[in-house]
Amino acid sequence: MKKPNQFFWESITWIVIIVLTIYVILAFPWYKAQEILQYIMIALGVAAVVWYLKSRRLVIETEKKSQDILAKKREIERQHKTIDLIFNNSTDGILIIDTDQKIVNFSPGMEKITGFNKNDVIGLPAQSTLKFSGNADNSLLPDLVFMPPNINKKPIVKNSMVTKEGRAISIEASYSSIKGNGNVNYGLAIIRDVTYEEELVRRDKEFIALTSHQLNTPLSIVRGYLSLLKSGKVGPINQQQNKYLDTIHQSIVKTISLTNNLLSISRIEQDKVKLEKVDLNLSDFFDKIKSEYEAIATDKNVILELLPVDNNLIIYADEDKLDQAIGNLVDNAIKYSNKGKVTLKAESNSDSVTISVSDAGMGIDPDELDKIGQKFYRSQDAINIDNKGTGLGVFIAKTIVEKHDGTISIKSTKGKGTTFIITLPKS
Amino acid sequence: MKKIMIVDDEEAILEMYKLVLVNNYQVLTVANGETALETALKEQPNLIYLDIIMPKLNGLDVLKKLKERSETADIPVVMLTNLPQDASADKAKSLGAIDYLVKVENEPAQIAQKTEGYIGK
């Protein structure tokens, strides 16, 4: 029911409207009605055109938007299909875990690698189910997945896990965390079973080690009896026989050296080499290197020069292994120099020592520089000068230096010479 | 004359070292680890050259047993093998070997010279 006050104001409003309407009708200039009507028609026409154009644009925009949405939908569907294809057909296993490290997805590849069925493991804790072994820094794969990225975080880890049958397998895993709305929601690990490949590598290395060792027995017999023949202990030797025995002796010594190099590499690669580090006085060490290689240098008219080393310069290193590493470099420097100098230099830095071996030999072609130090690689110039080398000397040197947490680099100018630079930590 | 026992499963090796030692020493050659233990006990050599990789009982086991028995514990033992130094030298020395020589790096004359260093003539 209307209130009396409201009724009063509504009545007043109607009276005002009626009075104004009567006034407009009486005051309206009816003789101009046609003209005014024309204006109104024009205005209505313009309004209709504007409205049509506006609505047309709206229709086009709407159509375009719906096409875009459709294209995006198709793209998302295509991506989903691709992801599904990868997820379901990859021979590498794909494991997705949530932030509680529970398994949320488990690809058919994972089922094949581990023997577990997807439905049996969803929701289970990843670590206790798959028993990943610790990494080098003892981090487990499910932890690594959620670790914030840093420079020490390796993109691929090698370790092992345990299958449903309880068999330990070697794996290579790449991992990352998946972010949604700025937060980490899931962890992803792509896992490859490398047990077979590792077994092949192990057998290969064992074969080399065994072969090298087995070769040493007959070689030591040949070398020993040869020296007995040469000594005349078992009868006189004439000059020509002696010359032939010398030739055989040289070949045997080279074969022994090759066998020992192969054995060294095999042991290094199997990680069986233990460093026995001691405080090593570099000045004394250089004197020792000089005494070992001076005769070979003199034979080739090469001067083996030691630049003065601070008497107090000491590094913590395995003397025999470092002797082998630097010795290989000095031996090469002499071998590939015809005359001139081979210079051994040591410089002390704040927490490291730089040792360099420089020669004035033939230098290394810039194209070959990055290949020097690869196992068995020999530059064409090196083969031309000495076709009996093995391409193992620099590789062994590099491996030994790296075992000492050091680095090795090469500077070379073709026709002018080469410098090998070794940097080793002082402690 | 001092007695030296050489233990190696390769006859050619035994013969080779015997040839350079026989003028100055009584040389006993033994082809396996088990016989080595018996011979050492019975003959009480002044020095033993001992190979490592041998059938039945390997050289490191022989060394351990020699050092465990009071009758043979004081006989100096030198490992003479083709296994590289860093493979077994530490273990051999911790078991009581006085030296570790790699056969391929030591010609018979060097062995004769080293023998003199260990026990004299």
PDB file of N, CA, C and O in Angstrom, chain A residues 184-230:
ATOM      1  N   VAL A 184      55.846 -24.521  -6.560  1.00  0.00           N
ATOM      2  CA  VAL A 184      56.236 -25.841  -7.064  1.00  0.00           C
ATOM      3  C   VAL A 184      55.148 -26.832  -6.667  1.00  0.00           C
ATOM      4  O   VAL A 184      54.788 -26.950  -5.503  1.00  0.00           O
ATOM      5  N   ASN A 185      54.570 -27.489  -7.670  1.00  0.00           N
ATOM      6  CA  ASN A 185      53.493 -28.436  -7.375  1.00  0.00           C
ATOM      7  C   ASN A 185      53.927 -29.891  -7.505  1.00  0.00           C
ATOM      8  O   ASN A 185      53.494 -30.740  -6.749  1.00  0.00           O
ATOM      9  N   TYR A 186      54.754 -30.132  -8.521  1.00  0.00           N
ATOM     10  CA  TYR A 186      55.149 -31.516  -8.784  1.00  0.00           C
ATOM     11  C   TYR A 186      56.632 -31.616  -9.093  1.00  0.00           C
ATOM     12  O   TYR A 186      57.254 -30.647  -9.524  1.00  0.00           O
ATOM     13  N   GLY A 187      57.161 -32.811  -8.919  1.00  0.00           N
ATOM     14  CA  GLY A 187      58.536 -33.094  -9.337  1.00  0.00           C
ATOM     15  C   GLY A 187      58.501 -34.136 -10.432  1.00  0.00           C
ATOM     16  O   GLY A 187      57.685 -35.064 -10.398  1.00  0.00           O
ATOM     17  N   LEU A 188      59.374 -33.925 -11.420  1.00  0.00           N
ATOM     18  CA  LEU A 188      59.390 -34.834 -12.571  1.00  0.00           C
ATOM     19  C   LEU A 188      60.772 -35.460 -12.685  1.00  0.00           C
ATOM     20  O   LEU A 188      61.785 -34.756 -12.612  1.00  0.00           O
ATOM     21  N   ALA A 189      60.818 -36.765 -12.855  1.00  0.00           N
ATOM     22  CA  ALA A 189      62.113 -37.427 -13.100  1.00  0.00           C
ATOM     23  C   ALA A 189      61.964 -38.326 -14.321  1.00  0.00           C
ATOM     24  O   ALA A 189      60.966 -39.041 -14.453  1.00  0.00           O
ATOM     25  N   ILE A 190      62.921 -38.204 -15.233  1.00  0.00           N
ATOM     26  CA  ILE A 190      62.940 -39.096 -16.396  1.00  0.00           C
ATOM     27  C   ILE A 190      64.097 -40.061 -16.178  1.00  0.00           C
ATOM     28  O   ILE A 190      65.246 -39.647 -15.994  1.00  0.00           O
ATOM     29  N   ILE A 191      63.767 -41.337 -16.129  1.00  0.00           N
ATOM     30  CA  ILE A 191      64.713 -42.344 -15.656  1.00  0.00           C
ATOM     31  C   ILE A 191      65.054 -43.339 -16.761  1.00  0.00           C
ATOM     32  O   ILE A 191      64.160 -43.860 -17.433  1.00  0.00           O
ATOM     33  N   ARG A 192      66.348 -43.562 -16.949  1.00  0.00           N
ATOM     34  CA  ARG A 192      66.793 -44.525 -17.972  1.00  0.00           C
ATOM     35  C   ARG A 192      67.561 -45.654 -17.303  1.00  0.00           C
ATOM     36  O   ARG A 192      68.437 -45.405 -16.479  1.00  0.00           O
ATOM     37  N   ASP A 193      67.228 -46.874 -17.685  1.00  0.00           N
ATOM     38  CA  ASP A 193      67.930 -48.051 -17.151  1.00  0.00           C
ATOM     39  C   ASP A 193      69.233 -48.224 -17.945  1.00  0.00           C
ATOM     40  O   ASP A 193      69.194 -48.467 -19.149  1.00  0.00           O
ATOM     41  N   VAL A 194      70.381 -48.041 -17.282  1.00  0.00           N
ATOM     42  CA  VAL A 194      71.669 -48.147 -17.992  1.00  0.00           C
ATOM     43  C   VAL A 194      72.484 -49.350 -17.477  1.00  0.00           C
ATOM     44  O   VAL A 194      73.684 -49.414 -17.667  1.00  0.00           O
ATOM     45  N   THR A 195      71.787 -50.297 -16.857  1.00  0.00           N
ATOM     46  CA  THR A 195      72.477 -51.459 -16.281  1.00  0.00           C
ATOM     47  C   THR A 195      73.265 -52.215 -17.360  1.00  0.00           C
ATOM     48  O   THR A 195      74.439 -52.541 -17.165  1.00  0.00           O
ATOM     49  N   TYR A 196      72.623 -52.462 -18.479  1.00  0.00           N
ATOM     50  CA  TYR A 196      73.275 -53.244 -19.535  1.00  0.00           C
ATOM     51  C   TYR A 196      74.496 -52.494 -20.085  1.00  0.00           C
ATOM     52  O   TYR A 196      75.572 -53.076 -20.238  1.00  0.00           O
ATOM     53  N   GLU A 197      74.321 -51.192 -20.374  1.00  0.00           N
ATOM     54  CA  GLU A 197      75.426 -50.399 -20.910  1.00  0.00           C
ATOM     55  C   GLU A 197      76.606 -50.388 -19.928  1.00  0.00           C
ATOM     56  O   GLU A 197      77.753 -50.532 -20.331  1.00  0.00           O
ATOM     57  N   GLU A 198      76.286 -50.237 -18.637  1.00  0.00           N
ATOM     58  CA  GLU A 198      77.363 -50.202 -17.629  1.00  0.00           C
ATOM     59  C   GLU A 198      78.093 -51.531 -17.563  1.00  0.00           C
ATOM     60  O   GLU A 198      79.299 -51.574 -17.390  1.00  0.00           O
ATOM     61  N   GLU A 199      77.330 -52.606 -17.708  1.00  0.00           N
ATOM     62  CA  GLU A 199      77.931 -53.937 -17.679  1.00  0.00           C
ATOM     63  C   GLU A 199      78.889 -54.098 -18.870  1.00  0.00           C
ATOM     64  O   GLU A 199      79.999 -54.619 -18.728  1.00  0.00           O
ATOM     65  N   LEU A 200      78.463 -53.591 -20.045  1.00  0.00           N
ATOM     66  CA  LEU A 200      79.322 -53.688 -21.236  1.00  0.00           C
ATOM     67  C   LEU A 200      80.625 -52.913 -21.020  1.00  0.00           C
ATOM     68  O   LEU A 200      81.708 -53.405 -21.336  1.00  0.00           O
ATOM     69  N   VAL A 201      80.485 -51.677 -20.468  1.00  0.00           N
ATOM     70  CA  VAL A 201      81.667 -50.845 -20.221  1.00  0.00           C
ATOM     71  C   VAL A 201      82.591 -51.546 -19.225  1.00  0.00           C
ATOM     72  O   VAL A 201      83.807 -51.602 -19.404  1.00  0.00           O
ATOM     73  N   ARG A 202      81.980 -52.134 -18.169  1.00  0.00           N
ATOM     74  CA  ARG A 202      82.774 -52.803 -17.142  1.00  0.00           C
ATOM     75  C   ARG A 202      83.536 -53.987 -17.740  1.00  0.00           C
ATOM     76  O   ARG A 202      84.729 -54.155 -17.524  1.00  0.00           O
ATOM     77  N   ARG A 203      82.828 -54.771 -18.580  1.00  0.00           N
ATOM     78  CA  ARG A 203      83.479 -55.933 -19.196  1.00  0.00           C
ATOM     79  C   ARG A 203      84.618 -55.493 -20.103  1.00  0.00           C
ATOM     80  O   ARG A 203      85.676 -56.101 -20.137  1.00  0.00           O
ATOM     81  N   ASP A 204      84.362 -54.395 -20.833  1.00  0.00           N
ATOM     82  CA  ASP A 204      85.365 -53.876 -21.752  1.00  0.00           C
ATOM     83  C   ASP A 204      86.625 -53.472 -20.988  1.00  0.00           C
ATOM     84  O   ASP A 204      87.744 -53.836 -21.348  1.00  0.00           O
ATOM     85  N   LYS A 205      86.418 -52.756 -19.873  1.00  0.00           N
ATOM     86  CA  LYS A 205      87.561 -52.298 -19.077  1.00  0.00           C
ATOM     87  C   LYS A 205      88.289 -53.484 -18.453  1.00  0.00           C
ATOM     88  O   LYS A 205      89.515 -53.519 -18.412  1.00  0.00           O
ATOM     89  N   GLU A 206      87.502 -54.444 -17.958  1.00  0.00           N
ATOM     90  CA  GLU A 206      88.122 -55.621 -17.345  1.00  0.00           C
ATOM     91  C   GLU A 206      88.938 -56.391 -18.363  1.00  0.00           C
ATOM     92  O   GLU A 206      90.011 -56.903 -18.058  1.00  0.00           O
ATOM     93  N   PHE A 207      88.407 -56.446 -19.590  1.00  0.00           N
ATOM     94  CA  PHE A 207      89.104 -57.160 -20.651  1.00  0.00           C
ATOM     95  C   PHE A 207      90.467 -56.513 -20.901  1.00  0.00           C
ATOM     96  O   PHE A 207      91.490 -57.199 -20.982  1.00  0.00           O
ATOM     97  N   ILE A 208      90.476 -55.170 -20.964  1.00  0.00           N
ATOM     98  CA  ILE A 208      91.744 -54.461 -21.203  1.00  0.00           C
ATOM     99  C   ILE A 208      92.709 -54.727 -20.049  1.00  0.00           C
ATOM    100  O   ILE A 208      93.879 -55.034 -20.255  1.00  0.00           O
ATOM    101  N   ALA A 209      92.182 -54.641 -18.812  1.00  0.00           N
ATOM    102  CA  ALA A 209      93.047 -54.837 -17.645  1.00  0.00           C
ATOM    103  C   ALA A 209      93.643 -56.239 -17.641  1.00  0.00           C
ATOM    104  O   ALA A 209      94.841 -56.428 -17.440  1.00  0.00           O
ATOM    105  N   LEU A 210      92.779 -57.220 -17.907  1.00  0.00           N
ATOM    106  CA  LEU A 210      93.229 -58.610 -17.882  1.00  0.00           C
ATOM    107  C   LEU A 210      94.231 -58.866 -19.005  1.00  0.00           C
ATOM    108  O   LEU A 210      95.290 -59.472 -18.794  1.00  0.00           O
ATOM    109  N   THR A 211      93.903 -58.336 -20.196  1.00  0.00           N
ATOM    110  CA  THR A 211      94.785 -58.555 -21.341  1.00  0.00           C
ATOM    111  C   THR A 211      96.147 -57.928 -21.072  1.00  0.00           C
ATOM    112  O   THR A 211      97.188 -58.533 -21.334  1.00  0.00           O
ATOM    113  N   SER A 212      96.133 -56.693 -20.544  1.00  0.00           N
ATOM    114  CA  SER A 212      97.398 -56.013 -20.281  1.00  0.00           C
ATOM    115  C   SER A 212      98.224 -56.809 -19.277  1.00  0.00           C
ATOM    116  O   SER A 212      99.426 -56.992 -19.455  1.00  0.00           O
ATOM    117  N   HIS A 213      97.553 -57.300 -18.232  1.00  0.00           N
ATOM    118  CA  HIS A 213      98.278 -58.060 -17.215  1.00  0.00           C
ATOM    119  C   HIS A 213      98.808 -59.367 -17.791  1.00  0.00           C
ATOM    120  O   HIS A 213      99.961 -59.752 -17.571  1.00  0.00           O
ATOM    121  N   GLN A 214      97.967 -60.044 -18.572  1.00  0.00           N
ATOM    122  CA  GLN A 214      98.397 -61.314 -19.155  1.00  0.00           C
ATOM    123  C   GLN A 214      99.528 -61.104 -20.145  1.00  0.00           C
ATOM    124  O   GLN A 214     100.375 -61.960 -20.309  1.00  0.00           O
ATOM    125  N   LEU A 215      99.515 -59.945 -20.824  1.00  0.00           N
ATOM    126  CA  LEU A 215     100.598 -59.660 -21.780  1.00  0.00           C
ATOM    127  C   LEU A 215     101.920 -59.441 -21.054  1.00  0.00           C
ATOM    128  O   LEU A 215     102.982 -59.779 -21.572  1.00  0.00           O
ATOM    129  N   ASN A 216     101.849 -58.861 -19.851  1.00  0.00           N
ATOM    130  CA  ASN A 216     103.079 -58.544 -19.129  1.00  0.00           C
ATOM    131  C   ASN A 216     103.887 -59.782 -18.752  1.00  0.00           C
ATOM    132  O   ASN A 216     105.107 -59.714 -18.672  1.00  0.00           O
ATOM    133  N   THR A 217     103.206 -60.905 -18.534  1.00  0.00           N
ATOM    134  CA  THR A 217     103.949 -62.115 -18.151  1.00  0.00           C
ATOM    135  C   THR A 217     104.872 -62.574 -19.295  1.00  0.00           C
ATOM    136  O   THR A 217     106.090 -62.662 -19.095  1.00  0.00           O
ATOM    137  N   PRO A 218     104.334 -62.829 -20.512  1.00  0.00           N
ATOM    138  CA  PRO A 218     105.265 -63.196 -21.587  1.00  0.00           C
ATOM    139  C   PRO A 218     106.273 -62.096 -21.908  1.00  0.00           C
ATOM    140  O   PRO A 218     107.430 -62.383 -22.221  1.00  0.00           O
ATOM    141  N   LEU A 219     105.843 -60.835 -21.774  1.00  0.00           N
ATOM    142  CA  LEU A 219     106.784 -59.738 -22.073  1.00  0.00           C
ATOM    143  C   LEU A 219     107.950 -59.742 -21.087  1.00  0.00           C
ATOM    144  O   LEU A 219     109.099 -59.505 -21.470  1.00  0.00           O
ATOM    145  N   SER A 220     107.647 -60.020 -19.808  1.00  0.00           N
ATOM    146  CA  SER A 220     108.757 -60.023 -18.848  1.00  0.00           C
ATOM    147  C   SER A 220     109.681 -61.207 -19.107  1.00  0.00           C
ATOM    148  O   SER A 220     110.898 -61.104 -18.894  1.00  0.00           O
ATOM    149  N   ILE A 221     109.112 -62.321 -19.603  1.00  0.00           N
ATOM    150  CA  ILE A 221     109.962 -63.473 -19.933  1.00  0.00           C
ATOM    151  C   ILE A 221     110.864 -63.137 -21.123  1.00  0.00           C
ATOM    152  O   ILE A 221     112.076 -63.364 -21.085  1.00  0.00           O
ATOM    153  N   VAL A 222     110.263 -62.536 -22.169  1.00  0.00           N
ATOM    154  CA  VAL A 222     111.058 -62.185 -23.365  1.00  0.00           C
ATOM    155  C   VAL A 222     112.152 -61.191 -22.973  1.00  0.00           C
ATOM    156  O   VAL A 222     113.325 -61.354 -23.314  1.00  0.00           O
ATOM    157  N   ARG A 223     111.766 -60.167 -22.218  1.00  0.00           N
ATOM    158  CA  ARG A 223     112.738 -59.142 -21.823  1.00  0.00           C
ATOM    159  C   ARG A 223     113.860 -59.755 -20.976  1.00  0.00           C
ATOM    160  O   ARG A 223     115.044 -59.448 -21.168  1.00  0.00           O
ATOM    161  N   GLY A 224     113.472 -60.609 -20.031  1.00  0.00           N
ATOM    162  CA  GLY A 224     114.447 -61.222 -19.124  1.00  0.00           C
ATOM    163  C   GLY A 224     115.441 -62.103 -19.876  1.00  0.00           C
ATOM    164  O   GLY A 224     116.661 -61.959 -19.717  1.00  0.00           O
ATOM    165  N   TYR A 225     114.925 -63.012 -20.701  1.00  0.00           N
ATOM    166  CA  TYR A 225     115.826 -63.926 -21.426  1.00  0.00           C
ATOM    167  C   TYR A 225     116.695 -63.166 -22.430  1.00  0.00           C
ATOM    168  O   TYR A 225     117.847 -63.517 -22.661  1.00  0.00           O
ATOM    169  N   LEU A 226     116.113 -62.119 -23.016  1.00  0.00           N
ATOM    170  CA  LEU A 226     116.885 -61.294 -23.951  1.00  0.00           C
ATOM    171  C   LEU A 226     118.090 -60.672 -23.232  1.00  0.00           C
ATOM    172  O   LEU A 226     119.211 -60.664 -23.754  1.00  0.00           O
ATOM    173  N   SER A 227     117.835 -60.177 -22.036  1.00  0.00           N
ATOM    174  CA  SER A 227     118.938 -59.554 -21.295  1.00  0.00           C
ATOM    175  C   SER A 227     119.980 -60.605 -20.905  1.00  0.00           C
ATOM    176  O   SER A 227     121.176 -60.321 -20.875  1.00  0.00           O
ATOM    177  N   LEU A 228     119.513 -61.849 -20.646  1.00  0.00           N
ATOM    178  CA  LEU A 228     120.462 -62.918 -20.311  1.00  0.00           C
ATOM    179  C   LEU A 228     121.328 -63.255 -21.521  1.00  0.00           C
ATOM    180  O   LEU A 228     122.547 -63.430 -21.411  1.00  0.00           O
ATOM    181  N   LEU A 229     120.683 -63.332 -22.695  1.00  0.00           N
ATOM    182  CA  LEU A 229     121.441 -63.601 -23.934  1.00  0.00           C
ATOM    183  C   LEU A 229     122.484 -62.508 -24.163  1.00  0.00           C
ATOM    184  O   LEU A 229     123.648 -62.777 -24.427  1.00  0.00           O
ATOM    185  N   LYS A 230     122.032 -61.239 -24.035  1.00  0.00           N
ATOM    186  CA  LYS A 230     122.923 -60.095 -24.281  1.00  0.00           C
ATOM    187  C   LYS A 230     124.096 -60.059 -23.297  1.00  0.00           C
ATOM    188  O   LYS A 230     125.199 -59.639 -23.636  1.00  0.00           O
TER     189      LYS A 230
END
